[in-house]
Coordinates of C-alpha atoms and ligand atoms in Angstrom, one line a residue:
X64 CA 0.0 0.0 0.0
X65 CA 1.1 3.5 -0.7
X66 CA 0.5 4.6 2.8
X67 CA 3.6 2.7 3.8
X68 CA 6.6 4.9 4.6
X69 CA 10.2 4.5 3.4
X70 CA 11.0 2.7 6.7
X71 CA 8.1 0.3 6.2
X72 CA 9.4 -0.6 2.7
X73 CA 13.0 -0.9 4.0
X74 CA 12.0 -3.3 6.7
X75 CA 9.9 -5.3 4.2
X76 CA 12.9 -5.4 1.9
X77 CA 15.1 -6.7 4.7
X78 CA 12.8 -9.7 5.3
X79 CA 12.1 -10.4 1.6
X80 CA 12.8 -14.0 0.5
X81 CA 14.2 -13.7 -3.0
X82 CA 14.2 -16.6 -5.5
X83 CA 17.1 -16.6 -7.9
X84 CA 16.9 -20.1 -9.4
X85 CA 15.7 -20.8 -12.9
X86 CA 12.2 -22.1 -13.3
X87 CA 12.1 -25.2 -15.5
X88 CA 9.3 -27.8 -15.9
X89 CA 7.4 -26.5 -13.0
X90 CA 10.1 -26.1 -10.4
X91 CA 13.0 -24.0 -9.3
X92 CA 16.4 -25.4 -10.3
X93 CA 20.0 -24.3 -10.3
X94 CA 21.9 -24.0 -13.5
X95 CA 23.3 -27.4 -14.5
X96 CA 26.8 -25.9 -14.2
X97 CA 26.1 -24.6 -10.7
X98 CA 27.1 -21.2 -11.9
X99 CA 25.3 -18.1 -10.7
X100 CA 25.8 -14.4 -10.9
X101 CA 24.8 -11.7 -8.5
X102 CA 22.0 -9.2 -9.1
X103 CA 22.3 -5.8 -7.4
X104 CA 20.1 -3.1 -6.2
X105 CA 20.7 -0.1 -8.4
X106 CA 19.7 2.3 -5.6
X107 CA 22.8 1.4 -3.5
X108 CA 24.8 -1.3 -5.3
X109 CA 24.0 -3.9 -2.6
X110 CA 23.8 -7.5 -3.7
X111 CA 20.2 -8.8 -3.7
X112 CA 20.8 -12.4 -4.4
X113 CA 22.7 -14.9 -6.6
X114 CA 20.8 -15.8 -9.8
X115 CA 21.2 -19.0 -11.8
X116 CA 23.5 -18.4 -14.8
X117 CA 21.8 -20.6 -17.4
X118 CA 23.7 -21.8 -20.4
X119 CA 22.8 -23.7 -23.6
X120 CA 22.6 -27.0 -21.7
X121 CA 19.9 -25.6 -19.5
X122 CA 18.2 -24.2 -22.6
X123 CA 18.1 -27.8 -24.1
X124 CA 16.2 -29.1 -21.1
X125 CA 13.8 -26.2 -21.1
X126 CA 13.2 -26.5 -24.9
X127 CA 12.6 -30.3 -24.6
X128 CA 10.1 -29.8 -21.7
X129 CA 8.3 -27.0 -23.6
X130 CA 8.2 -29.0 -26.8
X131 CA 6.9 -32.2 -25.0
X132 CA 4.1 -30.3 -23.4
X133 CA 3.2 -28.6 -26.7
X134 CA 3.1 -32.0 -28.5
X135 CA 1.0 -33.6 -25.7
X136 CA -1.5 -30.8 -26.2
X137 CA -2.4 -30.5 -22.6
X138 CA -2.0 -26.7 -22.8
X139 CA -2.3 -26.1 -26.5
X140 CA -5.5 -28.1 -26.9
X141 CA -7.0 -27.2 -23.6
X142 CA -10.5 -25.6 -24.2
X143 CA -10.0 -21.8 -24.4
X144 CA -12.4 -21.3 -21.6
X145 CA -10.2 -23.4 -19.3
X146 CA -7.0 -21.7 -20.5
X147 CA -8.8 -18.4 -19.7
X148 CA -9.4 -19.5 -16.1
X149 CA -5.7 -20.4 -15.6
X150 CA -4.7 -16.9 -16.8
X151 CA -7.4 -15.2 -14.8
X152 CA -6.3 -17.1 -11.6
X153 CA -2.7 -16.2 -12.4
X154 CA -3.7 -12.5 -12.6
X155 CA -5.5 -12.8 -9.3
X156 CA -2.5 -14.4 -7.6
X157 CA -0.2 -11.6 -8.9
X158 CA -2.7 -9.0 -7.5
X159 CA -2.7 -10.8 -4.2
X160 CA 1.1 -10.5 -4.0
X161 CA 1.1 -6.9 -5.4
X162 CA 3.1 -5.3 -2.5
X163 CA 5.8 -8.0 -2.5
X164 CA 6.1 -8.0 -6.2
X165 CA 6.2 -4.2 -6.4
X166 CA 9.0 -4.1 -3.8
X167 CA 11.0 -6.8 -5.6
X168 CA 10.7 -4.9 -8.9
X169 CA 11.7 -1.7 -7.2
X170 CA 14.8 -3.3 -5.6
X171 CA 15.9 -5.1 -8.8
X172 CA 15.4 -2.2 -11.2
X173 CA 15.7 0.9 -9.0
X174 CA 12.3 2.0 -10.0
X175 CA 10.3 4.2 -7.6
X176 CA 8.0 2.1 -5.4
X177 CA 5.1 4.4 -6.3
X178 CA 5.6 3.4 -10.0
X179 CA 5.9 -0.3 -9.5
X180 CA 2.9 -0.3 -7.2
X181 CA 0.7 2.0 -9.3
X182 CA 1.8 1.1 -12.7
X183 CA 4.1 -1.9 -13.3
X184 CA 2.2 -4.5 -11.2
X185 CA -1.3 -3.4 -12.1
X186 CA -0.3 -3.3 -15.8
X187 CA 0.9 -6.9 -15.6
X188 CA -2.3 -8.0 -13.8
X189 CA -4.5 -6.2 -16.4
X190 CA -2.5 -7.6 -19.3
X191 CA -2.7 -11.2 -18.2
X192 CA -6.4 -11.0 -17.1
X193 CA -7.4 -9.2 -20.4
X194 CA -5.6 -11.7 -22.6
X195 CA -7.1 -14.6 -20.7
X196 CA -10.6 -13.1 -20.8
X197 CA -10.3 -12.5 -24.5
X198 CA -9.2 -16.0 -25.6
X199 CA -12.6 -17.7 -25.3
X200 CA -14.4 -14.9 -27.2
X201 CA -12.4 -15.0 -30.4
X202 CA -13.8 -16.8 -33.4
X203 CA -11.9 -18.2 -36.4
X204 CA -13.1 -17.6 -40.0
X205 CA -15.0 -19.3 -42.8
X206 CA -14.0 -18.0 -46.2
X207 CA -16.6 -17.0 -48.9
X208 CA -15.8 -20.2 -50.8
X209 CA -18.1 -21.8 -53.5
X210 CA -21.2 -23.5 -52.2
X211 CA -19.8 -27.0 -52.7
X212 CA -16.8 -26.2 -50.5
X213 CA -16.1 -25.1 -47.0
X214 CA -12.9 -23.3 -46.2
X215 CA -11.8 -22.9 -42.6
X216 CA -9.2 -20.3 -41.6
X217 CA -7.9 -21.1 -38.1
X218 CA -5.4 -19.5 -35.9
X219 CA -3.0 -22.0 -34.4
X220 CA -0.3 -21.6 -31.8
X221 CA 3.2 -21.4 -33.2
X222 CA 4.6 -24.0 -30.8
X223 CA 7.6 -23.1 -28.6
X224 CA 8.3 -19.4 -28.3
X225 CA 11.3 -17.7 -26.8
X226 CA 10.6 -14.4 -25.2
X227 CA 13.7 -12.2 -24.6
X228 CA 13.1 -9.0 -22.6
X229 CA 15.1 -6.0 -21.4
X230 CA 15.7 -4.5 -18.0
X231 CA 13.7 -1.2 -18.1
X232 CA 10.2 -2.5 -17.6
X233 CA 10.9 -6.2 -16.7
X234 CA 7.5 -7.1 -15.3
X235 CA 5.2 -5.3 -17.6
X236 CA 7.1 -6.2 -20.8
X237 CA 7.2 -9.9 -19.6
X238 CA 3.4 -9.8 -19.2
X239 CA 3.0 -8.2 -22.6
X240 CA 4.8 -11.2 -24.1
X241 CA 3.6 -14.1 -21.9
X242 CA -0.1 -13.2 -21.8
X243 CA -0.9 -13.5 -25.5
X244 CA 1.7 -16.2 -26.1
X245 CA 0.2 -18.4 -23.4
X246 CA -3.4 -17.5 -24.1
X247 CA -3.0 -18.8 -27.7
X248 CA -1.7 -22.2 -26.4
X249 CA 2.1 -21.9 -26.9
X250 CA 4.8 -23.0 -24.6
X251 CA 7.1 -20.1 -23.7
X252 CA 10.7 -19.9 -22.6
X253 CA 11.4 -16.5 -21.1
X254 CA 14.9 -15.0 -20.9
X255 CA 14.8 -12.0 -18.7
X256 CA 17.6 -9.4 -18.8
X257 CA 20.7 -10.5 -16.9
X258 CA 20.3 -7.7 -14.4
X259 CA 16.6 -7.8 -13.7
X260 CA 15.3 -11.4 -13.5
X261 CA 13.6 -11.4 -10.2
X262 CA 10.0 -10.5 -10.9
X263 CA 9.8 -13.0 -13.8
X264 CA 11.1 -15.8 -11.5
X265 CA 8.5 -14.7 -8.8
X266 CA 5.5 -14.8 -11.1
X267 CA 6.5 -18.1 -12.7
X268 CA 5.7 -19.9 -9.4
X269 CA 2.3 -18.1 -9.3
X270 CA 1.5 -19.4 -12.8
X271 CA 2.0 -22.9 -11.7
X272 CA -0.2 -22.3 -8.6
X273 CA -2.8 -21.0 -11.0
X274 CA -2.8 -24.3 -12.9
X275 CA -0.4 -23.7 -15.8
X276 CA 1.0 -27.1 -16.8
X277 CA 4.7 -27.8 -16.2
X278 CA 6.7 -26.8 -19.2
X279 CA 4.3 -24.1 -20.5
X280 CA 6.5 -21.4 -18.9
X281 CA 10.2 -21.8 -18.4
X282 CA 12.2 -18.9 -17.0
X283 CA 15.9 -19.0 -17.8
X284 CA 18.1 -16.2 -16.5
X285 CA 21.4 -15.8 -18.2
X286 CA 23.5 -13.8 -20.6
X287 CA 22.3 -12.5 -23.9
X288 CA 25.3 -13.3 -26.0
X289 CA 25.4 -17.1 -25.0
X290 CA 22.0 -18.1 -23.7
X291 CA 20.0 -15.6 -25.7
X292 CA 21.8 -16.4 -28.9
X293 CA 21.3 -20.2 -28.2
X294 CA 17.5 -19.6 -28.0
X295 CA 17.5 -17.4 -31.1
X296 CA 19.4 -19.9 -33.2
X297 CA 17.7 -23.0 -31.8
X298 CA 16.2 -25.3 -34.4
X299 CA 13.3 -26.4 -32.2
X300 CA 12.0 -23.0 -31.2
X301 CA 9.3 -21.7 -33.6
X302 CA 9.1 -18.0 -32.7
X303 CA 11.0 -15.2 -30.9
X304 CA 9.4 -12.3 -29.3
X305 CA 11.9 -9.6 -28.4
X306 CA 12.0 -6.3 -26.7
X307 CA 15.3 -4.6 -26.5
X308 CA 17.8 -2.5 -28.5
X309 CA 17.8 -2.1 -32.3
X310 CA 21.3 -3.6 -32.7
X311 CA 20.4 -6.8 -30.9
X312 CA 17.1 -6.9 -32.8
X313 CA 19.0 -6.9 -36.1
X314 CA 21.1 -9.8 -34.8
X315 CA 18.0 -11.8 -34.0
X316 CA 16.7 -11.4 -37.5
X317 CA 20.0 -12.8 -38.7
X318 CA 19.9 -15.7 -36.3
X319 CA 16.5 -16.6 -37.6
X320 CA 17.7 -16.6 -41.1
X321 CA 20.7 -18.7 -40.1
X322 CA 18.6 -21.3 -38.3
X323 CA 15.0 -22.3 -39.0
X324 CA 13.4 -19.0 -40.0
X325 CA 11.6 -18.8 -36.7
X326 CA 9.0 -16.0 -36.6
X327 CA 10.8 -13.0 -35.2
X328 CA 8.9 -10.1 -33.7
X329 CA 10.8 -7.1 -32.4
X330 CA 10.1 -4.1 -30.2
X331 CA 13.1 -1.9 -30.4
X332 CA 14.5 1.5 -29.6
X333 CA 13.1 5.0 -30.1
X334 CA 13.9 8.7 -30.3
X335 CA 10.4 10.0 -30.1
X336 CA 9.2 13.5 -31.1
X337 CA 7.0 15.6 -28.8
X338 CA 5.7 18.5 -30.8
X339 CA 4.2 21.6 -29.1
X340 CA 2.4 24.3 -31.0
X341 CA 1.9 27.8 -29.6
X342 CA -1.9 27.3 -29.3
X343 CA -1.6 24.3 -27.0
X344 CA -2.4 24.2 -23.3
X345 CA 1.2 25.0 -22.4
X346 CA 1.0 24.3 -18.7
X347 CA -0.2 20.8 -19.3
X348 CA 2.1 20.3 -22.3
X349 CA 5.1 21.4 -20.2
X350 CA 4.2 19.1 -17.3
X351 CA 3.8 16.1 -19.7
X352 CA 7.0 17.0 -21.6
X353 CA 8.9 16.5 -18.4
X354 CA 7.1 13.2 -17.6
X355 CA 7.7 12.0 -21.2
X356 CA 11.5 12.2 -20.7
X357 CA 12.1 11.8 -17.0
X358 CA 9.7 9.0 -16.2
X359 CA 11.7 5.8 -15.4
X360 CA 14.8 8.0 -15.6
X361 CA 14.4 8.2 -19.3
X362 CA 15.0 4.5 -19.6
X363 CA 11.9 4.2 -21.6
X364 CA 11.7 3.2 -25.3
X365 CA 8.9 5.6 -25.9
X366 CA 10.5 8.5 -24.1
X367 CA 9.7 11.9 -25.7
X368 CA 13.3 12.8 -25.9
X369 CA 13.0 15.3 -28.8
X370 CA 10.9 18.2 -27.6
X371 CA 10.0 20.1 -30.8
X372 CA 8.6 23.5 -29.9
X373 CA 7.1 26.2 -32.1
X374 CA 9.8 28.9 -32.3
X375 CA 7.7 31.8 -31.1
X376 CA 7.0 30.2 -27.7
X377 CA 10.4 28.7 -27.2
X378 CA 11.6 30.8 -24.3
X379 CA 8.3 30.9 -22.5
X380 CA 7.8 27.1 -22.9
X381 CA 11.4 26.2 -22.0
X382 CA 11.0 28.1 -18.7
X383 CA 7.8 26.1 -17.9
X384 CA 9.6 22.8 -18.7
X385 CA 12.7 23.7 -16.6
X386 CA 10.4 24.4 -13.7
X387 CA 8.8 21.0 -14.1
X388 CA 12.2 19.3 -14.4
X389 CA 13.1 20.4 -10.9
X390 CA 10.3 18.1 -9.6
X391 CA 12.3 15.1 -11.1
X392 CA 15.4 15.3 -9.0
X393 CA 16.2 11.6 -8.2
X394 CA 15.9 10.0 -4.9
X395 CA 15.6 6.7 -2.9
X396 CA 13.2 4.5 -4.9
X397 CA 11.7 3.1 -1.6
X398 CA 10.6 6.6 -0.6
X399 CA 7.0 6.8 -1.8
X400 CA 7.5 10.5 -2.8
X401 CA 10.4 9.7 -5.2
X402 CA 9.5 10.2 -8.9
X403 CA 12.9 9.2 -10.4
X404 CA 15.4 6.6 -9.2
X405 CA 18.9 5.8 -10.3
X406 CA 20.2 4.6 -13.6
X407 CA 20.1 0.8 -13.8
X408 CA 23.9 0.5 -13.4
X409 CA 27.2 2.2 -13.9
X410 CA 27.4 1.4 -17.6
X411 CA 24.1 3.0 -18.3
X412 CA 25.1 6.0 -16.2
X413 CA 28.3 6.4 -18.1
X414 CA 26.4 6.2 -21.4
X415 CA 24.1 9.0 -20.2
X416 CA 27.0 11.1 -18.9
X417 CA 28.9 10.5 -22.2
X418 CA 25.9 11.9 -24.2
X419 CA 25.8 15.0 -22.0
X420 CA 29.5 15.6 -23.0
X421 CA 28.6 14.9 -26.7
X422 CA 25.8 17.4 -26.5
X423 CA 28.1 20.1 -25.1
X424 CA 30.8 19.3 -27.7
X425 CA 28.2 19.5 -30.5
X426 CA 27.3 23.1 -29.4
X427 CA 24.0 22.5 -27.7
X428 CA 23.3 24.5 -24.6
X429 CA 22.8 22.6 -21.3
X430 CA 20.1 24.6 -19.5
X431 CA 19.3 22.2 -16.7
X432 CA 21.0 19.3 -14.9
X433 CA 23.8 17.3 -16.4
X434 CA 25.5 15.9 -13.3
X435 CA 25.7 12.8 -11.1
X436 CA 24.0 13.3 -7.7
X437 CA 23.7 11.2 -4.5
X438 CA 27.0 9.4 -5.2
X439 CA 27.3 8.7 -1.5
X440 CA 24.4 6.2 -1.8
X441 CA 26.4 3.8 -4.0
X442 CA 23.8 4.2 -6.8
X443 CA 24.2 6.0 -10.1
X444 CA 21.8 8.8 -10.0
X445 CA 21.7 11.4 -12.8
X446 CA 19.9 14.7 -12.7
X447 CA 17.1 15.4 -15.1
X448 CA 18.9 17.3 -17.9
X449 CA 17.8 19.6 -20.7
X450 CA 19.7 20.8 -23.8
X451 CA 18.3 23.7 -25.8
X452 CA 19.6 25.1 -29.1
X453 CA 19.7 21.5 -30.5
X454 CA 19.9 20.7 -34.1
X455 CA 18.1 17.6 -35.4
X456 CA 21.3 16.3 -37.0
X457 CA 23.2 16.3 -33.7
X458 CA 23.9 12.9 -32.1
X459 CA 21.8 13.9 -29.1
X460 CA 18.9 14.2 -31.4
X461 CA 19.4 11.1 -33.5
X462 CA 20.8 8.5 -31.0
X463 CA 18.8 6.8 -28.2
X464 CA 20.4 7.9 -25.0
X465 CA 18.1 5.9 -22.6
X466 CA 18.5 8.4 -19.8
X467 CA 16.9 11.6 -18.5
X468 CA 18.2 13.9 -21.2
X469 CA 15.8 16.1 -23.3
X470 CA 16.8 17.8 -26.5
X471 CA 14.8 20.9 -27.3
X472 CA 14.4 21.8 -31.0
X473 CA 12.3 24.5 -32.7
X474 CA 10.1 24.8 -35.8
X475 CA 8.3 27.6 -37.5
X476 CA 5.8 25.6 -39.6
X477 CA 3.8 22.4 -39.2
X478 CA 5.6 20.9 -42.2
X479 CA 8.9 21.6 -40.7
X480 CA 7.8 20.0 -37.4
X481 CA 6.7 16.9 -39.3
X482 CA 9.9 16.7 -41.4
X483 CA 12.0 17.0 -38.2
X484 CA 9.9 14.4 -36.4
X485 CA 10.3 11.9 -39.2
X486 CA 14.0 12.5 -39.7
X487 CA 15.0 9.6 -37.5
X488 CA 15.8 5.9 -38.0
X489 CA 13.2 5.2 -35.4
X490 CA 9.4 5.4 -35.4
X491 CA 8.1 4.2 -32.1
X492 CA 6.0 7.0 -30.5
X493 CA 5.3 10.7 -30.4
X494 CA 2.8 13.3 -29.5
X495 CA 1.5 16.6 -30.8
X496 CA 0.0 19.4 -28.6
X497 CA -2.4 21.9 -30.2
X498 CA -5.9 23.1 -29.6
X499 CA -6.5 23.4 -33.3
X500 CA -8.2 20.1 -34.3
X501 CA -6.9 20.4 -37.9
X502 CA -3.3 21.0 -37.0
X503 CA -3.4 18.2 -34.4
X504 CA -4.9 15.6 -36.7
X505 CA -2.8 16.5 -39.7
X506 CA 0.5 16.4 -37.8
X507 CA -0.5 13.2 -36.0
X508 CA -1.3 11.5 -39.3
X509 CA 1.9 12.6 -40.9
X510 CA 4.3 11.4 -38.2
X511 CA 5.5 7.9 -39.0
X512 CA 5.3 6.2 -35.6
X513 CA 3.4 3.3 -34.0
X514 CA 1.7 5.3 -31.3
X515 CA 0.9 9.0 -31.5
X516 CA -0.7 11.1 -28.7
X517 CA -2.8 14.2 -29.3
X518 CA -2.6 16.4 -26.3
X519 CA -1.2 13.6 -24.2
X520 CA 2.0 11.6 -23.9
X521 CA 2.2 7.9 -23.0
X522 CA -1.6 7.5 -23.6
X523 CA -3.0 4.1 -24.3
X524 CA -4.0 0.9 -22.5
X525 CA -4.2 -2.9 -23.1
X526 CA -6.9 -2.4 -25.8
X527 CA -4.6 -0.8 -28.3
X528 CA -1.6 -2.2 -30.1
X529 CA 1.9 -1.1 -29.3
X530 CA 4.9 -1.3 -31.5
X531 CA 7.2 0.5 -33.9
X532 CA 7.6 1.7 -37.5
X533 CA 11.0 1.7 -39.2
X534 CA 13.9 0.5 -37.0
X535 CA 11.7 0.6 -33.9
X536 CA 10.6 -2.9 -34.7
X537 CA 8.0 -5.0 -36.5
X538 CA 5.8 -6.7 -33.9
X539 CA 2.8 -5.5 -31.9
X540 CA 2.3 -6.0 -28.2
X541 CA -1.1 -5.6 -26.5
X542 CA -4.6 -5.8 -27.8
X543 CA -5.9 -8.6 -30.0
X544 CA -3.4 -7.7 -32.6
X545 CA -0.7 -9.2 -30.4
X546 CA -2.1 -12.6 -31.0
X547 CA -0.8 -12.4 -34.6
X548 CA 2.8 -12.6 -33.3
X549 CA 2.1 -16.0 -31.6
X550 CA -0.1 -17.8 -34.2
X551 CA 0.0 -19.2 -37.7
X552 CA -3.0 -19.0 -40.0
X553 CA -4.1 -22.4 -41.3
X554 CA -6.5 -23.0 -44.1
X555 CA -8.5 -26.2 -44.4
X556 CA -10.3 -26.5 -47.8
X557 CA -13.2 -29.1 -47.8
X558 CA -14.9 -30.2 -51.0
X559 CA -18.3 -31.9 -50.7
X560 CA -19.1 -35.0 -52.9
Ligands
NAD476 P1 19.5 -5.2 -25.1 O1 19.1 -5.3 -26.6 O2 20.9 -5.0 -24.8 O3 19.0 -6.5 -24.3 C1 17.7 -7.0 -24.4 C2 17.6 -8.5 -24.1 O4 18.4 -9.2 -25.2 C3 18.3 -8.9 -22.8 O5 17.6 -9.9 -22.2 C4 19.7 -9.4 -23.3 O6 20.3 -10.3 -22.4 C5 19.3 -10.0 -24.6 N1 20.5 -10.1 -25.6 C6 21.6 -9.3 -25.7 N2 22.3 -9.7 -26.7 C7 21.7 -10.8 -27.2 C8 22.0 -11.7 -28.3 N3 23.2 -11.5 -29.1 N4 21.2 -12.7 -28.6 C9 20.0 -12.8 -27.9 N5 19.7 -12.1 -26.9 C10 20.5 -11.0 -26.5 O7 18.6 -4.1 -24.6 P2 18.6 -3.4 -23.1 O8 19.8 -2.6 -22.9 O9 18.3 -4.5 -22.1 O10 17.2 -2.5 -23.1 C11 17.2 -1.3 -23.6 C12 16.7 -1.3 -25.0 O11 15.4 -1.8 -25.1 C13 16.5 0.2 -25.6 O12 17.0 0.2 -26.9 C14 15.0 0.3 -25.6 O13 14.5 1.3 -26.5 C15 14.5 -1.0 -25.9 N6 13.2 -1.2 -25.5 C16 12.2 -1.2 -26.5 C17 10.9 -1.3 -26.1 C18 9.8 -1.4 -27.1 O14 8.7 -1.9 -26.8 N7 10.0 -0.9 -28.3 C19 10.5 -1.4 -24.7 C20 11.5 -1.3 -23.8 C21 12.8 -1.2 -24.2

């Protein structure tokens, strides 16, 4: 509950029983090699627990178990109404453990407890419940075939899916993958990010308790380059669903081509434009512009990192945004008032600090932040930071920083704003702020991204698809459209005598 104080959360953390073993065929096991690696709390660098370091030999056992279950059909062919009940029970169990799970996610990722409790955990619950509820309400198709024929078009599970996810929203991204993959009857092998495996390991046990058969969900923590690659090149895995960086996404496409052409769906990076016209509600737009970049410390694929402002309001608007940025100074994630926590680790902090240097060298003007703070904590906390006088060709405008760094650009016509917004290798998300319905719609339609907000940022829920254009990916999470990534269409053509 949010009425808990920082001391309450700290004492709950001290008595938390943390599971770090892999989850294979319905039980927790160590890696066959016995190897493990430590996972740390980004808030202070303290070791949380040792986590199984799975390797290809563990993957073999997991794939075999997942395949056997799929072939037996005890999950794939279970009546949809029964699969639904398993997922709904799973969602209920997660909800029952919301406080513990929110705490675990906060400790593992360095996310503010208010976010994990109010957003990450409820989002996972809703995703799993919604996908479960949907699955016994979806009909297949009959084609308009000639009268002496009957043609059935059915959606069948792919088989064994590998889901590989990043560290920035471990629980909610995991739910976005697992819910539709399991609802459609697949067996799934989940590889969490090396540094944030704990919430996935926690909810795997709850899935078993809810009645998910052994082998339907395997959770293998381990390194991307060995374990992840092994899954992506495996000849007995039928599909990959991935969220992560664009360079790794490109490798996964290659691995698919080099192995068995497994279906490969990717949710990748972004450099999203947030366009503000002079006639917008500027107070609201400024507040959301700060949220768009500083939420989750900017470690968000959809972060609105390019703030594209109409030239004539630049100074006025920048002042509003700077005032809002001051509310985002980082703090202890277990303090319920903290809005922004630390960077996930030292490497990510150094990437962010490096880009602050790049911005300065490129001639942009640092008007807020730019420094490490709270270094005595042992965590890597970075101030919310704003560059103005940015040109869209600068590296800080083109490259994904994945930290709390905003680039402010200006435009003088709607066409110029759209051209600038689209001048990016990415196409994940964006927003436009204007009280003129024509301007807002025209600009929203012209920006080539998977999700566009009008007078909001981060809008959307489980009912709408989420994914990228261009090098932001090809798959779609959420909504009924997500089911496409986990199923094959099968035609059965019947002729009557
Ligand atoms: P990453 O690509 O480094 O890692 C993602 C996952 O891939 C991890 O589990 C990692 O272990 C694994 N991996 C790494 N190398 C691999 C390989 N060669 N073969 C197989 N698996 C491998 O990404 P990250 O740093 O963990 O996360 C940040 C990135 O994720 C950012 O680019 C961000 O934009 C992106 N992201 C995208 C979305 C989206 O929905 N579009 C959402 C969140 C994050």
